[in-house]
Structures are given as structure tokens and as C-alpha cells.
Amino acid sequence: QYDNVYAEAIRRKIITAADKKPDAVITRQDAAKMIVRAMGYGVIAEKGNMFVADFKDAKQIKAGYKGYIVMAAEFGIIAPEKSNFNPTGSITRGDAAEFIVNYLKCDTSL
């Protein structure tokens, strides 16, 4: 039932074909990656070494996610929780709605 949605997300480079997992739980770092890619800043976020993740739990951030997480936090889209990003924490539908609204309200111009 989601084939068209996934096809469009893949076409827009929000996810890759390998990311297509309809029954998977979405983590905060997954959400950050999708939102930053949707913003068109995935190429920048991929340069993770130029970002400083100053969260208390920064060591828990999986390789390849640091740039996405820092950008999502700095744009005010996904707020840290008590100085932690909680990258592997799962999100609820409410969280997803909040992140989308935050994205729509933020100034993403570079």
C-alpha cells in the first residue's frame, strides 16, 4: 500500500532503496537523516567530520549520522532532550508530526 510513497521518497533522495523498510521502527537519527535529505542538505550532512556533536550521548551516534543530527538540532527541527540527542530512541507519530511542523516553521535558507 505504500509503494507509491516509497517510490517518491526514493526519487527525491529522502531515502534509498535499501532504507525501504515499511515495518521498521524509526529512530531519532533516522528521522534527522530523512528530514535533512528532504531539505536538500544531504550532501552537506554527509560531510560529518566538519560537524561538532556536543550532546552528552554523542558517542552513541552511529557513523554517517552526525551531520544529519547536528543539522536537525541546529535548525530546531529535532530538539535535544536534556543535552542528549538520544539517537537510537524510537519516535512516535506525535514526535514525527512535531518534527514536520518544526521543519515547516524553521528558516532553512543558507
mmCIF file with all atom_site columns, C-alpha atoms in Angstrom:
data_model
loop_
_atom_site.group_PDB
_atom_site.id
_atom_site.type_symbol
_atom_site.label_atom_id
_atom_site.label_alt_id
_atom_site.label_comp_id
_atom_site.label_asym_id
_atom_site.label_entity_id
_atom_site.label_seq_id
_atom_site.pdbx_PDB_ins_code
_atom_site.Cartn_x
_atom_site.Cartn_y
_atom_site.Cartn_z
_atom_site.occupancy
_atom_site.B_iso_or_equiv
_atom_site.pdbx_formal_charge
_atom_site.auth_seq_id
_atom_site.auth_comp_id
_atom_site.auth_asym_id
_atom_site.auth_atom_id
_atom_site.pdbx_PDB_model_num
ATOM 1   C CA . GLN A 1 1   ? 0.000  0.000  0.000  1.00 0.00 ? 1   GLN A CA 1
ATOM 2   C CA . TYR A 1 2   ? 2.998  2.326  0.425  1.00 0.00 ? 2   TYR A CA 1
ATOM 3   C CA . ASP A 1 3   ? 4.775  1.535  -2.838 1.00 0.00 ? 3   ASP A CA 1
ATOM 4   C CA . ASN A 1 4   ? 3.985  4.928  -4.398 1.00 0.00 ? 4   ASN A CA 1
ATOM 5   C CA . VAL A 1 5   ? 5.106  6.775  -1.270 1.00 0.00 ? 5   VAL A CA 1
ATOM 6   C CA . TYR A 1 6   ? 8.380  4.871  -1.129 1.00 0.00 ? 6   TYR A CA 1
ATOM 7   C CA . ALA A 1 7   ? 8.961  5.364  -4.856 1.00 0.00 ? 7   ALA A CA 1
ATOM 8   C CA . GLU A 1 8   ? 8.538  9.135  -4.447 1.00 0.00 ? 8   GLU A CA 1
ATOM 9   C CA . ALA A 1 9   ? 10.752 9.252  -1.340 1.00 0.00 ? 9   ALA A CA 1
ATOM 10  C CA . ILE A 1 10  ? 13.460 7.332  -3.208 1.00 0.00 ? 10  ILE A CA 1
ATOM 11  C CA . ARG A 1 11  ? 13.078 9.561  -6.280 1.00 0.00 ? 11  ARG A CA 1
ATOM 12  C CA . ARG A 1 12  ? 13.501 12.660 -4.106 1.00 0.00 ? 12  ARG A CA 1
ATOM 13  C CA . LYS A 1 13  ? 16.529 11.053 -2.384 1.00 0.00 ? 13  LYS A CA 1
ATOM 14  C CA . ILE A 1 14  ? 14.888 11.270 1.046  1.00 0.00 ? 14  ILE A CA 1
ATOM 15  C CA . ILE A 1 15  ? 15.630 7.571  1.483  1.00 0.00 ? 15  ILE A CA 1
ATOM 16  C CA . THR A 1 16  ? 17.497 4.972  -0.540 1.00 0.00 ? 16  THR A CA 1
ATOM 17  C CA . ALA A 1 17  ? 16.043 1.715  -1.828 1.00 0.00 ? 17  ALA A CA 1
ATOM 18  C CA . ALA A 1 18  ? 17.948 -0.043 0.980  1.00 0.00 ? 18  ALA A CA 1
ATOM 19  C CA . ASP A 1 19  ? 16.138 2.181  3.521  1.00 0.00 ? 19  ASP A CA 1
ATOM 20  C CA . LYS A 1 20  ? 12.740 0.901  2.376  1.00 0.00 ? 20  LYS A CA 1
ATOM 21  C CA . LYS A 1 21  ? 11.587 -0.994 5.474  1.00 0.00 ? 21  LYS A CA 1
ATOM 22  C CA . PRO A 1 22  ? 7.846  -0.452 5.977  1.00 0.00 ? 22  PRO A CA 1
ATOM 23  C CA . ASP A 1 23  ? 7.688  -2.278 9.309  1.00 0.00 ? 23  ASP A CA 1
ATOM 24  C CA . ALA A 1 24  ? 10.889 -0.862 10.822 1.00 0.00 ? 24  ALA A CA 1
ATOM 25  C CA . VAL A 1 25  ? 10.882 1.352  13.884 1.00 0.00 ? 25  VAL A CA 1
ATOM 26  C CA . ILE A 1 26  ? 12.117 4.872  13.122 1.00 0.00 ? 26  ILE A CA 1
ATOM 27  C CA . THR A 1 27  ? 14.802 6.273  15.400 1.00 0.00 ? 27  THR A CA 1
ATOM 28  C CA . ARG A 1 28  ? 15.573 9.912  16.073 1.00 0.00 ? 28  ARG A CA 1
ATOM 29  C CA . GLN A 1 29  ? 18.720 9.621  13.936 1.00 0.00 ? 29  GLN A CA 1
ATOM 30  C CA . ASP A 1 30  ? 16.686 8.074  11.091 1.00 0.00 ? 30  ASP A CA 1
ATOM 31  C CA . ALA A 1 31  ? 14.212 10.965 11.311 1.00 0.00 ? 31  ALA A CA 1
ATOM 32  C CA . ALA A 1 32  ? 17.046 13.505 11.279 1.00 0.00 ? 32  ALA A CA 1
ATOM 33  C CA . LYS A 1 33  ? 18.524 11.891 8.184  1.00 0.00 ? 33  LYS A CA 1
ATOM 34  C CA . MET A 1 34  ? 15.217 11.852 6.293  1.00 0.00 ? 34  MET A CA 1
ATOM 35  C CA . ILE A 1 35  ? 14.331 15.441 7.173  1.00 0.00 ? 35  ILE A CA 1
ATOM 36  C CA . VAL A 1 36  ? 17.750 16.842 6.285  1.00 0.00 ? 36  VAL A CA 1
ATOM 37  C CA . ARG A 1 37  ? 17.691 14.942 2.992  1.00 0.00 ? 37  ARG A CA 1
ATOM 38  C CA . ALA A 1 38  ? 14.193 16.303 2.293  1.00 0.00 ? 38  ALA A CA 1
ATOM 39  C CA . MET A 1 39  ? 15.614 19.792 2.876  1.00 0.00 ? 39  MET A CA 1
ATOM 40  C CA . GLY A 1 40  ? 18.160 19.110 0.133  1.00 0.00 ? 40  GLY A CA 1
ATOM 41  C CA . TYR A 1 41  ? 21.128 19.276 2.518  1.00 0.00 ? 41  TYR A CA 1
ATOM 42  C CA . GLY A 1 42  ? 22.099 15.601 2.494  1.00 0.00 ? 42  GLY A CA 1
ATOM 43  C CA . VAL A 1 43  ? 25.319 16.301 0.581  1.00 0.00 ? 43  VAL A CA 1
ATOM 44  C CA . ILE A 1 44  ? 26.405 18.713 3.326  1.00 0.00 ? 44  ILE A CA 1
ATOM 45  C CA . ALA A 1 45  ? 25.324 16.404 6.152  1.00 0.00 ? 45  ALA A CA 1
ATOM 46  C CA . GLU A 1 46  ? 27.376 13.574 4.656  1.00 0.00 ? 46  GLU A CA 1
ATOM 47  C CA . LYS A 1 47  ? 30.496 15.599 5.498  1.00 0.00 ? 47  LYS A CA 1
ATOM 48  C CA . GLY A 1 48  ? 30.114 14.502 9.127  1.00 0.00 ? 48  GLY A CA 1
ATOM 49  C CA . ASN A 1 49  ? 33.685 15.339 10.113 1.00 0.00 ? 49  ASN A CA 1
ATOM 50  C CA . MET A 1 50  ? 33.016 19.057 9.746  1.00 0.00 ? 50  MET A CA 1
ATOM 51  C CA . PHE A 1 51  ? 30.313 18.947 12.430 1.00 0.00 ? 51  PHE A CA 1
ATOM 52  C CA . VAL A 1 52  ? 30.674 19.004 16.196 1.00 0.00 ? 52  VAL A CA 1
ATOM 53  C CA . ALA A 1 53  ? 28.123 16.961 18.080 1.00 0.00 ? 53  ALA A CA 1
ATOM 54  C CA . ASP A 1 54  ? 28.234 18.352 21.590 1.00 0.00 ? 54  ASP A CA 1
ATOM 55  C CA . PHE A 1 55  ? 25.493 16.157 23.012 1.00 0.00 ? 55  PHE A CA 1
ATOM 56  C CA . LYS A 1 56  ? 26.246 14.181 26.180 1.00 0.00 ? 56  LYS A CA 1
ATOM 57  C CA . ASP A 1 57  ? 25.477 10.982 24.281 1.00 0.00 ? 57  ASP A CA 1
ATOM 58  C CA . ALA A 1 58  ? 27.416 11.893 21.115 1.00 0.00 ? 58  ALA A CA 1
ATOM 59  C CA . LYS A 1 59  ? 29.345 8.602  21.295 1.00 0.00 ? 59  LYS A CA 1
ATOM 60  C CA . GLN A 1 60  ? 26.082 6.757  20.619 1.00 0.00 ? 60  GLN A CA 1
ATOM 61  C CA . ILE A 1 61  ? 25.639 8.420  17.232 1.00 0.00 ? 61  ILE A CA 1
ATOM 62  C CA . LYS A 1 62  ? 26.193 5.852  14.500 1.00 0.00 ? 62  LYS A CA 1
ATOM 63  C CA . ALA A 1 63  ? 28.741 6.614  11.789 1.00 0.00 ? 63  ALA A CA 1
ATOM 64  C CA . GLY A 1 64  ? 27.176 8.553  8.966  1.00 0.00 ? 64  GLY A CA 1
ATOM 65  C CA . TYR A 1 65  ? 24.509 10.245 11.074 1.00 0.00 ? 65  TYR A CA 1
ATOM 66  C CA . LYS A 1 66  ? 26.458 13.006 12.848 1.00 0.00 ? 66  LYS A CA 1
ATOM 67  C CA . GLY A 1 67  ? 25.982 15.705 10.204 1.00 0.00 ? 67  GLY A CA 1
ATOM 68  C CA . TYR A 1 68  ? 22.285 14.955 9.895  1.00 0.00 ? 68  TYR A CA 1
ATOM 69  C CA . ILE A 1 69  ? 21.757 15.036 13.655 1.00 0.00 ? 69  ILE A CA 1
ATOM 70  C CA . VAL A 1 70  ? 23.686 18.266 14.188 1.00 0.00 ? 70  VAL A CA 1
ATOM 71  C CA . MET A 1 71  ? 21.840 19.980 11.342 1.00 0.00 ? 71  MET A CA 1
ATOM 72  C CA . ALA A 1 72  ? 18.405 18.817 12.525 1.00 0.00 ? 72  ALA A CA 1
ATOM 73  C CA . ALA A 1 73  ? 19.176 20.040 16.039 1.00 0.00 ? 73  ALA A CA 1
ATOM 74  C CA . GLU A 1 74  ? 20.684 23.367 14.923 1.00 0.00 ? 74  GLU A CA 1
ATOM 75  C CA . PHE A 1 75  ? 17.714 24.129 12.685 1.00 0.00 ? 75  PHE A CA 1
ATOM 76  C CA . GLY A 1 76  ? 15.450 23.461 15.691 1.00 0.00 ? 76  GLY A CA 1
ATOM 77  C CA . ILE A 1 77  ? 13.702 20.576 13.987 1.00 0.00 ? 77  ILE A CA 1
ATOM 78  C CA . ILE A 1 78  ? 14.631 17.838 16.457 1.00 0.00 ? 78  ILE A CA 1
ATOM 79  C CA . ALA A 1 79  ? 15.431 19.254 19.859 1.00 0.00 ? 79  ALA A CA 1
ATOM 80  C CA . PRO A 1 80  ? 17.893 17.552 22.198 1.00 0.00 ? 80  PRO A CA 1
ATOM 81  C CA . GLU A 1 81  ? 16.460 16.041 25.374 1.00 0.00 ? 81  GLU A CA 1
ATOM 82  C CA . LYS A 1 82  ? 18.347 17.304 28.456 1.00 0.00 ? 82  LYS A CA 1
ATOM 83  C CA . SER A 1 83  ? 21.576 17.795 26.442 1.00 0.00 ? 83  SER A CA 1
ATOM 84  C CA . ASN A 1 84  ? 21.211 14.325 24.890 1.00 0.00 ? 84  ASN A CA 1
ATOM 85  C CA . PHE A 1 85  ? 20.086 13.622 21.353 1.00 0.00 ? 85  PHE A CA 1
ATOM 86  C CA . ASN A 1 86  ? 19.037 10.031 22.117 1.00 0.00 ? 86  ASN A CA 1
ATOM 87  C CA . PRO A 1 87  ? 19.917 8.972  18.551 1.00 0.00 ? 87  PRO A CA 1
ATOM 88  C CA . THR A 1 88  ? 18.657 5.384  18.792 1.00 0.00 ? 88  THR A CA 1
ATOM 89  C CA . GLY A 1 89  ? 15.466 6.248  20.640 1.00 0.00 ? 89  GLY A CA 1
ATOM 90  C CA . SER A 1 90  ? 12.340 5.444  18.671 1.00 0.00 ? 90  SER A CA 1
ATOM 91  C CA . ILE A 1 91  ? 9.867  8.149  17.762 1.00 0.00 ? 91  ILE A CA 1
ATOM 92  C CA . THR A 1 92  ? 6.107  8.230  17.963 1.00 0.00 ? 92  THR A CA 1
ATOM 93  C CA . ARG A 1 93  ? 3.683  9.583  15.399 1.00 0.00 ? 93  ARG A CA 1
ATOM 94  C CA . GLY A 1 94  ? 3.368  12.639 17.619 1.00 0.00 ? 94  GLY A CA 1
ATOM 95  C CA . ASP A 1 95  ? 7.145  13.114 17.513 1.00 0.00 ? 95  ASP A CA 1
ATOM 96  C CA . ALA A 1 96  ? 7.090  12.796 13.730 1.00 0.00 ? 96  ALA A CA 1
ATOM 97  C CA . ALA A 1 97  ? 4.317  15.392 13.484 1.00 0.00 ? 97  ALA A CA 1
ATOM 98  C CA . GLU A 1 98  ? 6.281  17.738 15.771 1.00 0.00 ? 98  GLU A CA 1
ATOM 99  C CA . PHE A 1 99  ? 9.426  17.345 13.664 1.00 0.00 ? 99  PHE A CA 1
ATOM 100 C CA . ILE A 1 100 ? 7.484  18.084 10.468 1.00 0.00 ? 100 ILE A CA 1
ATOM 101 C CA . VAL A 1 101 ? 5.884  21.193 11.960 1.00 0.00 ? 101 VAL A CA 1
ATOM 102 C CA . ASN A 1 102 ? 9.271  22.355 13.268 1.00 0.00 ? 102 ASN A CA 1
ATOM 103 C CA . TYR A 1 103 ? 10.720 21.867 9.784  1.00 0.00 ? 103 TYR A CA 1
ATOM 104 C CA . LEU A 1 104 ? 7.916  23.865 8.199  1.00 0.00 ? 104 LEU A CA 1
ATOM 105 C CA . LYS A 1 105 ? 8.423  26.726 10.704 1.00 0.00 ? 105 LYS A CA 1
ATOM 106 C CA . CYS A 1 106 ? 12.219 26.966 10.522 1.00 0.00 ? 106 CYS A CA 1
ATOM 107 C CA . ASP A 1 107 ? 14.326 29.142 8.267  1.00 0.00 ? 107 ASP A CA 1
ATOM 108 C CA . THR A 1 108 ? 16.358 26.688 6.219  1.00 0.00 ? 108 THR A CA 1
ATOM 109 C CA . SER A 1 109 ? 17.949 29.129 3.829  1.00 0.00 ? 109 SER A CA 1
ATOM 110 C CA . LEU A 1 110 ? 21.740 29.038 3.760  1.00 0.00 ? 110 LEU A CA 1
#
